[in-house]
Amino acid sequence: MMDVRNSPNRLLIADTDADTRRIAGDFAAAHGYTIAYAADEAQFRDLVGRFAPTVILIDPLGLAPQDFDALRWLGLRRGGSTLIVVTAQDPCPLAPEEIHMAYGLEVAMAEAKPLSRSMLEAVLLPQLIRSRQLCETDLRRAVDRAQLCAHYQPKLRRAAQGWELAGIEALLRWNHPEHGLVYPDDFIELAESHGLIGALTDYVLQDGIDQIAAWNQRGHRLGLSVNLSAKLLTDVDFADRMCDFLFSRGVAPDQLTLEITESAAFGDPPSTLEILSRLRARGIGLALDDFGIGYSSLTQLYKLPFSEVKIDKTIGMELAQTPAARMIVRAIVDLGHHLGLSVCCEGVESKTSLDVLHQCGCDQVQGYYIARPMAADDLGQWVPERPEDRPAAYAAVG
Ligand code: C2E
Ligand code: MG
Ligand code: MG
C-alpha cells in the first residue's frame, strides 16, 4: 500500500454490503478521503493494521453476525480511529455512548441503514476538517501558546495486604482551541516527524517534576513516569542535564522513570546504550513500555539497562476473561523478576484483573479500574492525609 500515511484522511469502509461500500466510498472520495474497502472480517483486520484509518465506517454485525467481535477486537488495539457504526438491524442496537463504554472506542455515529447523503455529510465532513487541522503549524503554535497540558494516572505498587500509591504517569494532552482535548496517539507522530517532540517532552518533564516537587514539600514522596520518544535518545549529555534539573527542583533521580516504547527508532544501539546506561548510573529509572506487542522483543530486556517492564494495556485488558492472557502475564512477571526488573501491568479495568495481578506477584498496576488519567488538580484525592481516606478503588484491595 503506497504512502497512505501521507494522506491525513483515511477512511476504511468495512461492510459486506456492496451498496453501502459504494455509496459511502463515492461520497467520501469526492470530499478528499483516501478510501480502503473491507468486505469481510479478515480484510478488515488486515487493513486496520496496514492502512491505519483515521475513520472507520463499519457494520459490525454484517462482518461477524454472531456478536460485536469486530468492535471488541478494535477496542483492544491501540488505535485512535473514529468510528461510524451502521447496522442493517433497525433500530441500531447500540448507542455511541454504549460502544464507548463497552469497548473504549470513539464513536461519531451509530445508526441503522440505509445511509443518506445528509447522514454522511453530518458525520464525515467534521472528521475531515479535524484531521486536516492537526497540522505542524498548529502544533508549533500549541507549544508557544501553552495549549499543552499533562494528565496524570496513578500507579499502584503491591503491598502486603493489597496495593498502595507508588506514583503517577504523565500523559500529554493538547487542548486544541477548536477540537477540545486531543490525545497523544493523534499528534506524537506528527511531533516526531517535525522535530517538535523535544519541546513537548520538555514541557511534560517540567510540569511533572514540578508536581512531584510540590508533593515532596508536603511530605509525600511519589514517583513520576514520563514517556520518552526513542527519537530523543541522541544526546549523550541528556542524563547530566536531567539530573541538574531534578536537583534544582529538589527531586531525587530515583523518583523519575523514563518510559520508552521500543520501536524501529532504536536505530543506533551503541549511543542508545550509552545514553540509557548514563541515566541508570545516575539513578533514573528506565521502563520498557508496551511490552508484549509491536516491536518489543525479549532481547532488549537484558541488552538495555531497563529497571522496569510495562506489560501492554491490550494484554492487561484481556486478563479478566482470557486464560491465555493470564499465562502470558505470569510468564512476563517471572521473567522480569529473574532479570531483576520491576513489572507493571497496564490496562487494569476490573477488580478480577487486579486480583489476578496480585496473586501472580506483579509489582505495579495502572488502569481505568484504579483511576483514569486526570488533571493535576484532581490528584489530591489520591494522595490523602490519612490511610482511611483512601479512595474506594484501592481501599477495596488494600
Ligand atoms: P502509554 O505510555 O502506554 O500510556 C498508557 C495509555 O493507556 C494512556 O493513553 C492511558 O490513558 C491509557 N490507559 C491507561 N489505563 C487504561 C485502561 O485501563 N484501559 C485502556 N483502554 N487504556 C488505558 P494516552 O494518554 O492516550 O497515551 C497514549 C500513548 O501516547 C502513551 O501510551 C504513550 O506512548 C504516548 N504518550 C503520552 N504522553 C507522551 C509524551 O509526553 N511523550 C511521548 N513521546 N509519548 C507520549
Ligand atoms: Mg507509558
Ligand atoms: Mg503502555
XYZ file of C-alpha atoms and ligand atoms in Angstrom, residues 78 153 169-173 183-185 188 197 204 227-229 259 261 289-290 313 317 346-349 367-368 373, ligand 1:
75
model
C -4.125 0.875 20.289
C -2.589 8.491 36.037
C 2.483 8.650 34.926
C 2.373 11.920 33.000
C 0.351 11.693 29.782
C 0.399 14.585 27.365
C -2.796 16.271 26.116
C -4.847 12.632 22.675
C -1.199 11.788 22.047
C -1.896 8.968 19.585
C 3.034 12.349 18.774
C 8.919 16.129 20.155
C 5.859 17.227 30.251
C 7.199 8.819 28.203
C 10.296 9.468 26.169
C 10.376 9.131 22.415
C 9.283 5.050 29.720
C 8.450 2.244 23.699
C 6.747 0.420 27.743
C 4.117 -1.534 25.798
C -2.566 -2.488 28.162
C -7.442 -5.558 29.413
C -1.299 -1.509 32.316
C -4.943 -1.667 31.253
C -6.353 -2.904 34.569
C -10.050 -2.436 34.029
C -5.631 1.196 34.688
C -9.104 2.633 34.447
C -5.618 9.926 33.784
P 1.372 4.633 27.369
O 2.569 5.332 27.864
O 1.425 3.154 27.268
O 0.187 5.111 28.288
C -0.929 4.335 28.601
C -2.107 4.720 27.743
O -3.173 3.828 28.071
C -2.646 6.110 28.020
O -3.248 6.582 26.831
C -3.713 5.851 29.082
O -4.711 6.831 29.127
C -4.284 4.542 28.561
N -4.833 3.716 29.647
C -4.482 3.675 30.940
N -5.196 2.769 31.635
C -6.044 2.205 30.725
C -7.052 1.200 30.840
O -7.322 0.621 31.886
N -7.719 0.880 29.680
C -7.454 1.482 28.499
N -8.154 1.134 27.426
N -6.492 2.443 28.350
C -5.807 2.793 29.474
P -2.921 8.026 26.250
O -2.824 9.032 27.336
O -3.884 8.276 25.126
O -1.457 7.866 25.682
C -1.202 7.022 24.606
C 0.280 6.892 24.378
O 0.851 8.125 23.927
C 1.069 6.553 25.643
O 0.963 5.169 25.908
C 2.469 6.984 25.241
O 3.110 6.005 24.470
C 2.184 8.182 24.343
N 2.442 9.408 25.117
C 1.685 10.015 26.055
N 2.307 11.129 26.544
C 3.501 11.199 25.894
C 4.623 12.101 25.957
O 4.693 13.063 26.743
N 5.688 11.838 25.125
C 5.691 10.761 24.269
N 6.780 10.567 23.472
N 4.660 9.894 24.182
C 3.583 10.112 24.995
